[in-house]
Amino acid sequence: MPLIEFADFSFKYVGADSLALKRINLTINEGEYVVITGPSGCGKTTLCRAINGLVPHFHRGYIGGNVIIDGINTRTSSVANLSSIAGMVFQNPSNQLVTLNVERELAFGPENLGVDPAEITNRINEIVELLFLENLLEKHPHEMSGGEQQRVALAATLAMKPQILVADEPTSNLDPKNAEHILEIISSLNKRGMTVVLIEHRLDLVAQDATRIVLMNAGRIVADGKPREILVDDICQEIGVGIPKATQVYKGLKKRGIQLPSVPLSGEELAYIVQEAVLK
Amino acid sequence: MIKIEDIHFKYEGVYTALRGVSIQIDQGERVAIVGTNGAGKTTLVKHMNGLLRPQRGHVFLKDRDTKHMSVAEIARTVGLVFQSPDHQLFLDSVEKEVVFGLRNLGYSAKEAEERCHNTLSRLGLEGFADRSPFTLSGGERKRVALASVLATEPKVLALDEPTIGQDAKQKKLLAELLSEMNDAGCTVVVVTHDIEFVVEFFPRTVAMSGGLIVGDGKTESLLSNEAIIDLSSLSAPQTTLAASALRKKFPEVSNRITSVSDLEEIIVRLVGGL
């Protein structure tokens, strides 16, 4: 059974002129790492909100078709119920943090889900270690930098032990080293079985971790496949999606009649492929 | 244009954001401020437009100590676009949002409306004038926040993480827009983690770490300095990484490659030299 299933799903926000999502059909199975990308305003965030029920229960509007999460129709379920299955990290972390210090923030979600207090302490300790939050525990979320808030928001979501992690540009406020670190953690959680749905513009950061890329434009899914297939497709340029520089070089060489044997997603991969080709 | 002398700033409680920062930015410069999370980058630009006042040290705008200037006066010179548009946007239509700032700076209703329309069309937001900012996507809201500052035509434009949530096309448009403003004499300062954006557009880079400036100079030389890359938690562009990996096998590959086309040339030569 698929974990996430969009069946002919459409959505229009109250007050908007056009549909944010137009007849979306998308099936995601357990254990996948799906990157959703596309130009700004294409419907990525709306799609993610539909996974944990914020659309249509919090953001209201016209709705067509269905979204089924782990067998539950989001139309008839509540956000509270869905959020224990699909945990969401928002684009703007300060909208998400509600309490006065980090420790309270991490306990807030599991407490609301009725998790046993001893188990909550265990989870907090585990997550504090995983995300290097020791120094932040006493801090007020609004005293923290954007990047620190983003790490805490991810931690608070993971504390609920969701089956699915839905993350809307979870590293946008982080410096490159911190971003790499967070993405490594997300990738390792995925390898341990967590299903990941992640929105990202900077594909150079996530293309290697993703098992699949879904490309959206103007409310529709316009391409869906393995990263090495999607990123060489001209549709990326057509709709204004930036591909990794290493992949750009691969495409540039191809235009000049030089066909490398495989598609690189990182600088190191490109160097390795070229080296093999030259030395052979 | 901006002269900052040994400023210190400590947020209420324990957190020291700036521990003695001095920097001078001349009129017409394009400067990128990079560095670790919590390095003090945002705190520094907030001092440039008077949102924060130094607890020690001085901030001068065109040789005037900002100590003797009101926030409104400073805002007329330095426009700051926040990292999160939601800290900036609060009205129920895009047009009202942009007009509000202009009216506050003393423009007539007619003039404000005219400037608003020019700015919106410049940013590709014509169709959004009557929409509520809260029905827009994160990337679109960011452009509205930019519009409300651009419309006031500040002499210095400071932007905190302007490329977050922007796709490749929007990023290019933003770079072109900033170029245009800069050509017209506007000084541009950005805080960013987006190294590709810095490499393409900013001749000068300032690197910060732990509330101090740890590097300040030409972007090209700063970003090829491993110690500074490390101290300020940056990562080198993919093209530079590919080139340095290739150099281990092929010593003729230069260590100063940052553009896609340069790397392509190198590979064509390597493959062609069979």
CSV table of C-alpha atoms in Angstrom, one decimal, chain A residues 6 33-34 59 91 104 116 212 231 248 257:
chain,number,residue,atom,x,y,z
A,6,PHE,CA,-2.8,12.1,-4.3
A,33,TYR,CA,13.3,10.3,-0.5
A,34,VAL,CA,11.3,12.6,-2.8
A,59,HIS,CA,-5.8,26.8,4.9
A,91,GLN,CA,9.7,27.2,5.5
A,104,ARG,CA,9.9,22.9,26.2
A,116,ASP,CA,4.8,8.8,28.3
A,212,ARG,CA,13.2,10.7,-6.9
A,231,LEU,CA,18.2,16.8,-14.2
A,248,GLN,CA,25.4,21.7,-16.3
A,257,GLY,CA,29.8,16.3,-29.0
